[in-house]
Coordinates of C-alpha atoms and ligand atoms in Angstrom, one line a residue:
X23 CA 186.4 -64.9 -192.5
X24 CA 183.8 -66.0 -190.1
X25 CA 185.5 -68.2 -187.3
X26 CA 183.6 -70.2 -184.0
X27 CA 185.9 -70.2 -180.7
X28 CA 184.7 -72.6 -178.5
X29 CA 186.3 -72.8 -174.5
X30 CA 186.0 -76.1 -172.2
X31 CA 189.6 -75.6 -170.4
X32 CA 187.6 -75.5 -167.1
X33 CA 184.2 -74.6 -165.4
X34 CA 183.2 -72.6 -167.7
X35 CA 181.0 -73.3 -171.4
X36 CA 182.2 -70.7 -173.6
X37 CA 181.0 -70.7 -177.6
X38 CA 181.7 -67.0 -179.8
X39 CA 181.6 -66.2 -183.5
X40 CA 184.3 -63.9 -184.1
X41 CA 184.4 -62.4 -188.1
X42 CA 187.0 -60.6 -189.5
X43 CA 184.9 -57.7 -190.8
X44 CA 181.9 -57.3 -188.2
X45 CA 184.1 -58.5 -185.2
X46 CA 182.3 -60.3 -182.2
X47 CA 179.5 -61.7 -183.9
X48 CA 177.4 -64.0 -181.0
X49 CA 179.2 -64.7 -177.4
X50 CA 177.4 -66.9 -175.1
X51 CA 178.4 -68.9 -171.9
X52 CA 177.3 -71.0 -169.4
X53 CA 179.1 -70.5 -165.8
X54 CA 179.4 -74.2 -163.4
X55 CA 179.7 -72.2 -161.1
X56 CA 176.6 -73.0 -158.8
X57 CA 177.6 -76.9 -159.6
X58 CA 180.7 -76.6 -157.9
X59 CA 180.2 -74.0 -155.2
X60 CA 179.4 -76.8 -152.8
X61 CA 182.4 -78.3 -152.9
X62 CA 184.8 -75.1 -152.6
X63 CA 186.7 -75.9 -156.2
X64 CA 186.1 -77.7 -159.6
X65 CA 185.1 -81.2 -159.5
X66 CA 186.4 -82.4 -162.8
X67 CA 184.4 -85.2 -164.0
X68 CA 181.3 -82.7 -163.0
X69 CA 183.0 -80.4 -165.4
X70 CA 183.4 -82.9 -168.5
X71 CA 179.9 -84.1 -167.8
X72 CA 178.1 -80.7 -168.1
X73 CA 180.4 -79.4 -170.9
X74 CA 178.7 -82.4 -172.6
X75 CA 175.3 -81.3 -171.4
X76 CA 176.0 -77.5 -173.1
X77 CA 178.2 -77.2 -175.5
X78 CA 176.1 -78.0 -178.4
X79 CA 173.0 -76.4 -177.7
X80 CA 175.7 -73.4 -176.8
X81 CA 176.7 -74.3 -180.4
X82 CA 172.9 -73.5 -182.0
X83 CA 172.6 -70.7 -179.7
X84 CA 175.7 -68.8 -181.0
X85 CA 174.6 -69.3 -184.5
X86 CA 171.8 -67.8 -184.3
X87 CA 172.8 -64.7 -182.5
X88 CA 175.4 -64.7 -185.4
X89 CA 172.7 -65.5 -188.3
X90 CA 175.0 -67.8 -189.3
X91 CA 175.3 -71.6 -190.7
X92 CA 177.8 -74.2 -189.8
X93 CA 178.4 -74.4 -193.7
X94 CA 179.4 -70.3 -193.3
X95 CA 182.3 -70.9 -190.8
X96 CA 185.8 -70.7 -192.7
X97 CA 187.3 -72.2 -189.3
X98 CA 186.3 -73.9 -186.0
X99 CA 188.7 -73.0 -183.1
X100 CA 189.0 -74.7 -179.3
X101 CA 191.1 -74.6 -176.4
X102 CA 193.5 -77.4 -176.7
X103 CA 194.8 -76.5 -173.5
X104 CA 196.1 -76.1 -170.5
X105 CA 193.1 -77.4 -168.8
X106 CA 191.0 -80.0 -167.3
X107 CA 191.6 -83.5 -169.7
X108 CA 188.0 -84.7 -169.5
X109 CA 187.1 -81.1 -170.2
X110 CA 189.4 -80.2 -173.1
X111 CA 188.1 -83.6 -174.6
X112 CA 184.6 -82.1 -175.0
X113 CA 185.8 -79.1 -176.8
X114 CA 188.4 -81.2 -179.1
X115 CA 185.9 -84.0 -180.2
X116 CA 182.7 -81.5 -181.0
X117 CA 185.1 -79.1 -182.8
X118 CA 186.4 -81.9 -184.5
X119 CA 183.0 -83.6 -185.6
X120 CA 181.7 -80.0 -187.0
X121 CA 184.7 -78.8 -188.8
X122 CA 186.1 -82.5 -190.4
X123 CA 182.7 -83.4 -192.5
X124 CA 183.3 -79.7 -193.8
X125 CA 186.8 -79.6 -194.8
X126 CA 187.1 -76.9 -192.4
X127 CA 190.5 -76.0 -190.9
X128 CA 190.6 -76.9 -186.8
X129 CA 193.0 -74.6 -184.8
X130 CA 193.9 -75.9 -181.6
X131 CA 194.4 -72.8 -179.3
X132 CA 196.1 -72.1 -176.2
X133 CA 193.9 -70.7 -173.8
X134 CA 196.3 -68.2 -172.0
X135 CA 197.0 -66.9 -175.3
X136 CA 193.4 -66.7 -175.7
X137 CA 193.4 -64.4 -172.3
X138 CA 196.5 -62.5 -173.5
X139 CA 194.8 -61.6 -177.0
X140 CA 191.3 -60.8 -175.6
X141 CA 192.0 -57.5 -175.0
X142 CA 192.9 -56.6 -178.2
X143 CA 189.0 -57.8 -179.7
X144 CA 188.2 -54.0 -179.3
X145 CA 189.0 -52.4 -182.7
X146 CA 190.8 -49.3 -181.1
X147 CA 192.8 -51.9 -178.9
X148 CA 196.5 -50.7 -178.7
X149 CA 198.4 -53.0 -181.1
X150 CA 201.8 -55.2 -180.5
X151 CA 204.5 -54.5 -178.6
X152 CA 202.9 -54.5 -175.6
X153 CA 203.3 -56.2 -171.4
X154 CA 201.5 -58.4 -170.4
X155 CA 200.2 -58.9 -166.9
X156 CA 198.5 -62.0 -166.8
X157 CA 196.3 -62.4 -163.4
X158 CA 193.8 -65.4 -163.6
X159 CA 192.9 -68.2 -161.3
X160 CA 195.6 -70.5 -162.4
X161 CA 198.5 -67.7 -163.8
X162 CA 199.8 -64.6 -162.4
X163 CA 202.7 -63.4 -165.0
X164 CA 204.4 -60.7 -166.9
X165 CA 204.8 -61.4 -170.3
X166 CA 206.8 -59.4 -172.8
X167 CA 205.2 -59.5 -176.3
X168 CA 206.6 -57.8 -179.5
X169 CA 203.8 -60.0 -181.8
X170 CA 201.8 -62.5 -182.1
X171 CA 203.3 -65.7 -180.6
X172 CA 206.3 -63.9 -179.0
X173 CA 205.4 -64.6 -175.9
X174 CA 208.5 -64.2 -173.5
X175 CA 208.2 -65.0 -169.8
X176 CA 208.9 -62.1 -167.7
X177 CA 208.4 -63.1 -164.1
X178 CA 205.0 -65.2 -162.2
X179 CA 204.4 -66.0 -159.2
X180 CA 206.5 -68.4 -157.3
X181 CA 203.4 -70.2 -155.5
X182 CA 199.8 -68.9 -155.2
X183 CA 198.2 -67.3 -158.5
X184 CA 196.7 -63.9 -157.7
X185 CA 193.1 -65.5 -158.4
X186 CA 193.7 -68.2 -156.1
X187 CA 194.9 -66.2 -153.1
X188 CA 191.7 -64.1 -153.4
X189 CA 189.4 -67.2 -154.0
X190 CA 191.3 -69.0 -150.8
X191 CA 191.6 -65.7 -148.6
X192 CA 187.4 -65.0 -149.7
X193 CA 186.8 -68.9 -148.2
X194 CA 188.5 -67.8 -145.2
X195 CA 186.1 -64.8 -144.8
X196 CA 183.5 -67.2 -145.4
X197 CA 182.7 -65.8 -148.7
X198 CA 181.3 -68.1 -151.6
X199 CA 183.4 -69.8 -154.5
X200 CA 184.6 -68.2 -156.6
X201 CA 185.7 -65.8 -154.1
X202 CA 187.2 -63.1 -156.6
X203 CA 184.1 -60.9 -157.7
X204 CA 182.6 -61.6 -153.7
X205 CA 185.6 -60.5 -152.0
X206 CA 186.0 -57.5 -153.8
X207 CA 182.5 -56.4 -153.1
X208 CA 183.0 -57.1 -149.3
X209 CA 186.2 -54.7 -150.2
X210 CA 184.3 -52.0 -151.2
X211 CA 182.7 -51.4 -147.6
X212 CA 186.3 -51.6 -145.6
X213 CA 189.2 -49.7 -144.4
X214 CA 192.3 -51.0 -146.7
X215 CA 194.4 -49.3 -144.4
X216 CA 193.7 -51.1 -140.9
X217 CA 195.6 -54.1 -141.8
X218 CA 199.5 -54.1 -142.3
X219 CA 199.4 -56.9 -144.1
X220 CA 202.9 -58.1 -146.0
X221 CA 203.8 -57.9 -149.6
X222 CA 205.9 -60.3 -150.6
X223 CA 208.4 -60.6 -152.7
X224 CA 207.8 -56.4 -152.9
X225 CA 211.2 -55.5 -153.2
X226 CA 212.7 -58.6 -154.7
X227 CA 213.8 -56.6 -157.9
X228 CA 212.6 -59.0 -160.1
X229 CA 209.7 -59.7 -161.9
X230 CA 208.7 -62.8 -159.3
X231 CA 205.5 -62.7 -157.1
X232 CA 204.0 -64.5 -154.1
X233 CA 200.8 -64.6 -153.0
X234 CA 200.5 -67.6 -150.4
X235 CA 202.5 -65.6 -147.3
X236 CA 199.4 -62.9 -147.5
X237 CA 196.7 -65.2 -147.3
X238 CA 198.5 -66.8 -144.7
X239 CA 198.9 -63.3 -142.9
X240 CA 195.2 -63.2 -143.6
X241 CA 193.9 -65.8 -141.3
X242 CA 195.6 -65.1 -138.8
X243 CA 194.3 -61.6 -138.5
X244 CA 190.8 -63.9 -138.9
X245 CA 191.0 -66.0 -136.1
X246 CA 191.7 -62.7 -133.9
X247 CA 189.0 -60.0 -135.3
X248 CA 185.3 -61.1 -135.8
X249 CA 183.4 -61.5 -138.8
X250 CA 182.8 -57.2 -137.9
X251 CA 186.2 -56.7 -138.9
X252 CA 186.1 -58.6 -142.2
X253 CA 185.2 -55.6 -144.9
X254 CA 188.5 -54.1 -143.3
X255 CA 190.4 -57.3 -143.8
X256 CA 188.9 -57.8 -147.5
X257 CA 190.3 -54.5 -148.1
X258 CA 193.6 -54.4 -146.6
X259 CA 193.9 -57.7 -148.1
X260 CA 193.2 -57.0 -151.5
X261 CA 195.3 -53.2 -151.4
X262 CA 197.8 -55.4 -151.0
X263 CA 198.0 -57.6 -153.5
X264 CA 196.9 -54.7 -155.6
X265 CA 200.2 -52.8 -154.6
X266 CA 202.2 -55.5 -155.4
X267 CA 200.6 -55.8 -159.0
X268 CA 201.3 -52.3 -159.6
X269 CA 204.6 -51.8 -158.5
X270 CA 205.6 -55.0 -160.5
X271 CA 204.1 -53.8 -163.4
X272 CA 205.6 -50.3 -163.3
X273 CA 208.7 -52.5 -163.3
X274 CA 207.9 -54.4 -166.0
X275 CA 207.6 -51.6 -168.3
X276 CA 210.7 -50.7 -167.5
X277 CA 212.3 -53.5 -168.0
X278 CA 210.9 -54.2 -171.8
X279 CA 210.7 -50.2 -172.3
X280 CA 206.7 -50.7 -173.9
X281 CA 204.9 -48.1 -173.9
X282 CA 201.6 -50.5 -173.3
X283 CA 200.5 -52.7 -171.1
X284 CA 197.3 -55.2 -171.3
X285 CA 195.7 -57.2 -168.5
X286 CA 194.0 -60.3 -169.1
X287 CA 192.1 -63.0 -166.6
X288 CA 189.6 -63.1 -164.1
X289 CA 191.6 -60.8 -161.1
X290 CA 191.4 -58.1 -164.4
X291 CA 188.1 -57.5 -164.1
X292 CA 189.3 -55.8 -160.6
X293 CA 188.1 -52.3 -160.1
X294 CA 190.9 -51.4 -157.6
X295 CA 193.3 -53.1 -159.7
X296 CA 192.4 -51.5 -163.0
X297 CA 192.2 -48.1 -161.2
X298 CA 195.6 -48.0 -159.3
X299 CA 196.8 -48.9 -162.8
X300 CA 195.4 -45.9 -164.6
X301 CA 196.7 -43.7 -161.6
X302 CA 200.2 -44.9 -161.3
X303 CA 201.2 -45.5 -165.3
X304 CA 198.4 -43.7 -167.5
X305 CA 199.8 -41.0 -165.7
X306 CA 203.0 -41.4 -166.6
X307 CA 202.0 -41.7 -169.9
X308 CA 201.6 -45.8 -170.5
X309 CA 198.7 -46.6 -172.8
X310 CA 196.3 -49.3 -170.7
X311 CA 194.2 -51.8 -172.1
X312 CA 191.6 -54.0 -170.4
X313 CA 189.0 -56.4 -172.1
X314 CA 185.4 -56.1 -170.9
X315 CA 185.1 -57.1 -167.8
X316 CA 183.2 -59.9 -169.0
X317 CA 186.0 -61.3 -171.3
X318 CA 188.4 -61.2 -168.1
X319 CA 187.2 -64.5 -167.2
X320 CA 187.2 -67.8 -169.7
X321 CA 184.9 -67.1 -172.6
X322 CA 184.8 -68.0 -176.1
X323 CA 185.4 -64.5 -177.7
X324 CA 188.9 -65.2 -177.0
X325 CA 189.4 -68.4 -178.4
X326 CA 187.2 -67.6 -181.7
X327 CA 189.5 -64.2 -181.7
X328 CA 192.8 -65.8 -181.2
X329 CA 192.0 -68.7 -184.0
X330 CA 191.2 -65.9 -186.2
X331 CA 194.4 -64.4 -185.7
X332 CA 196.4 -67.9 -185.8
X333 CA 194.2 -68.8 -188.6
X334 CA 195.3 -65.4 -190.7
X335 CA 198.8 -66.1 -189.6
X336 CA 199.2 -69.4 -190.9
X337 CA 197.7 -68.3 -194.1
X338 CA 200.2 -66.1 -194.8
X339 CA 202.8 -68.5 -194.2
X340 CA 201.8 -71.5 -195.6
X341 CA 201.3 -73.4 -191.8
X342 CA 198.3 -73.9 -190.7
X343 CA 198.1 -77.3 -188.3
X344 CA 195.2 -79.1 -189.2
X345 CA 194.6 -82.1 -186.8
X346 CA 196.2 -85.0 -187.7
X347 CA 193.7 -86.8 -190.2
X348 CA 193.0 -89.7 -187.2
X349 CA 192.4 -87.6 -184.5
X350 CA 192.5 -84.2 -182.1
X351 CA 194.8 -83.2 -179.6
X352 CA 195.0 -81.7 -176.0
X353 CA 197.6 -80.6 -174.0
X354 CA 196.0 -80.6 -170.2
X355 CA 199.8 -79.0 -169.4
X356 CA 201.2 -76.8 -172.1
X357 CA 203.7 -74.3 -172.3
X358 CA 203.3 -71.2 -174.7
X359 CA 206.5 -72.0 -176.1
X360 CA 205.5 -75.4 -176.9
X361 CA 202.3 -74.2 -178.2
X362 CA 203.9 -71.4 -180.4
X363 CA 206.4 -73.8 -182.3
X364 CA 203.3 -75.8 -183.1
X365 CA 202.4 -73.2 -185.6
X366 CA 205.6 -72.9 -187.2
X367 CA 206.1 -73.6 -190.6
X368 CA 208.0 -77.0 -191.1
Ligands
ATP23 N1 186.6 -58.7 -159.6 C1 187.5 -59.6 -159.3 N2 188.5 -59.3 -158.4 C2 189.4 -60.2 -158.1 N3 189.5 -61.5 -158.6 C3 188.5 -61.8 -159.5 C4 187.5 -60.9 -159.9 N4 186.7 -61.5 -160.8 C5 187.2 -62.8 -161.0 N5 188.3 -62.9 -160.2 C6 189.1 -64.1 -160.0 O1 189.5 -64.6 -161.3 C7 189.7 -66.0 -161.3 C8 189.1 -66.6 -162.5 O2 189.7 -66.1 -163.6 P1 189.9 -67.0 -164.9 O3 188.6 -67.5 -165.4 O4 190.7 -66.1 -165.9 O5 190.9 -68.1 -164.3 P2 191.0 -69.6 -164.7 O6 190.5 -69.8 -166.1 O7 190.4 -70.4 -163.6 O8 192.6 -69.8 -164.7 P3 193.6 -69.9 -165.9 O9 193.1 -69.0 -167.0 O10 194.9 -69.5 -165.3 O11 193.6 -71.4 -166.2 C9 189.1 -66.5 -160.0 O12 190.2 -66.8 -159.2 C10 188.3 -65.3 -159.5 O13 188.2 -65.3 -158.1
MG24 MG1 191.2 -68.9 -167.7

């Protein structure tokens, strides 16, 4: 089964061919990042507009990395949501136009579950049960999953999402948008230890996080130190919120009693992060998994991956949610619970 995932949640043109033999087929993308970075954040009719510009020559260009025909696809899949409106609308309506002329089916996916599931694309990928920690620009959350579409909320942050906090505390060190990949680069050349900065929520014995106290901690240790200090703030900064990933992730294994644990979105492409990780739980005997850091961020690969594995699902029980014959949907706010009743069999 040959399937094409295409992502338009947010800033980012994802298109993939995922098949169920060969595996990741074609991946391409196109990043808005450069359209936005003058204005701090995503402008969202910008967004809609160049999805619009890209996604279909994205489209031919995936197909023929993938030597592959529209009229070969057994399945088109897009992110229905959460996500920008004008953005998901791109995704829905192209996916839409290709698959319905075919008889194709058209899987609406979620795109956290696409995050969640992108580590798993690698054929020696541990399999389900596994933990989830879910660190993105939008999501910072624990997940406990036994398989697909059991998706129980563990803890998340009670403000900031880990992403954010590193893309607001890299605008403070005057740092460009998105302030992730730049800050921890900045890290790399600093002192993580000359800054007591806090951790929040540390000790709280749940599962909850915080992220907006640190940041806040963080410019105020920039409006007293000069722009010479700031490789040692990027680094205390970002040991902390690193600490406070690990220790509630140590937790969270022990709470569910998995023996795995995948990371998914943008703040898991994190070196630090990813290390501490392998130090504090593959040593203790906790299989990790990580996508490329490439897939960390939105991408297509995940969506064309999760559809095939909604798409194979649905099969087998007799459920698969075709769009309703007039139309397409998005969800611009979704919940995964929501999303996973959608797929059960009526
Ligand atoms: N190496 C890195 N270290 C820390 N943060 C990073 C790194 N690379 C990317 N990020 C952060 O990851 C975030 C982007 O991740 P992602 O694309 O998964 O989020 P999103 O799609 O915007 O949010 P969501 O998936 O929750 O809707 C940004 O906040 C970015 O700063
Ligand atoms: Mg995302």
């Amino acid at each position: 089964m040959r399937i094409l995932g295409i992502e338009t949640s947010c800033d980012e043109t994802g298109v993939a061919l995922y098949d169920s033999h060969h595996g990741l087929m074609a991946d391409v993308l196109h990043s808005q990042v450069a359209l936005h970075a003058a204005y701090g954040g995503v402008v969202p009719e910008l967004a809609s507009r160049d999805h619009i510009r890209h996604l279909l020559p994205l489209i031919e260009q995936t197909l023929e990395q993938g030597h592959t025909t529209l009229d070969q696809l057994d399945a088109i899949a897009y992110t229905a949501g959460p996500g920008l409106a004008g953005a998901l609308l791109v995704g829905a309506s192209v996916a839409t136009a290709l698959a319905r002329p075919r008889h194709l089916p058209v899987l609406p996916i979620h795109h956290l579950e696409g995050h969640l599931l992108s580590a798993l694309l690698d054929p020696s990928a541990p399999k389900f049960p596994f933990t989830a920690l879910l660190v993105s620009g939008g999501h910072s959350q624990f997940l406990s999953v036994e398989r697909l579409g059991d998706y129980q909320l563990l803890g998340e942050s009670v403000d900031d999402a880990a992403g954010e906090a590193f893309d607001k505390t890299a605008q403070l060190l005057g740092l460009p948008y998105p302030g992730g990949p730049a800050l921890a680069k900045l890290a790399r050349q600093g002192n993580p230890q000359r800054f007591k900065l806090p951790r929040p929520l540390l000790h709280s014995g749940d599962l909850q996080m915080s992220f907006s106290g640190l940041k806040t901690a963080v410019s105020q240790c920039v409006a007293t130190h000069t722009p010479d200090d700031y490789a040692d703030i990027a680094a205390s900064f970002e040991r902390a919120v690193v600490d406070l990933l690990v220790s509630k992730a140590e937790q969270a294994l022990r709470q569910t009693g998995h023996q795995t644990l995948i990371v998914a979105g943008g703040v898991g492409a994190n070196q630090e992060l990813r290390h501490s990780l392998k130090n504090h739980l593959g040593t203790q005997g906790i299989t990790l998994a990580f996508p490329p850091a490439r897939l960390c961020t939105d991408n297509g690969a995940m969506i064309a991956y999760a559809g095939w594995c909604r798409l194979q699902q649905a099969t087998q029980c007799g459920s698969l949610p075709l769009s309703s014959p007039s139309g397409f949907t998005i969800h611009p706010r979704w919940n995964l619970h929501d999303y996973s009743s959608t797929w059960q069999p009526s």
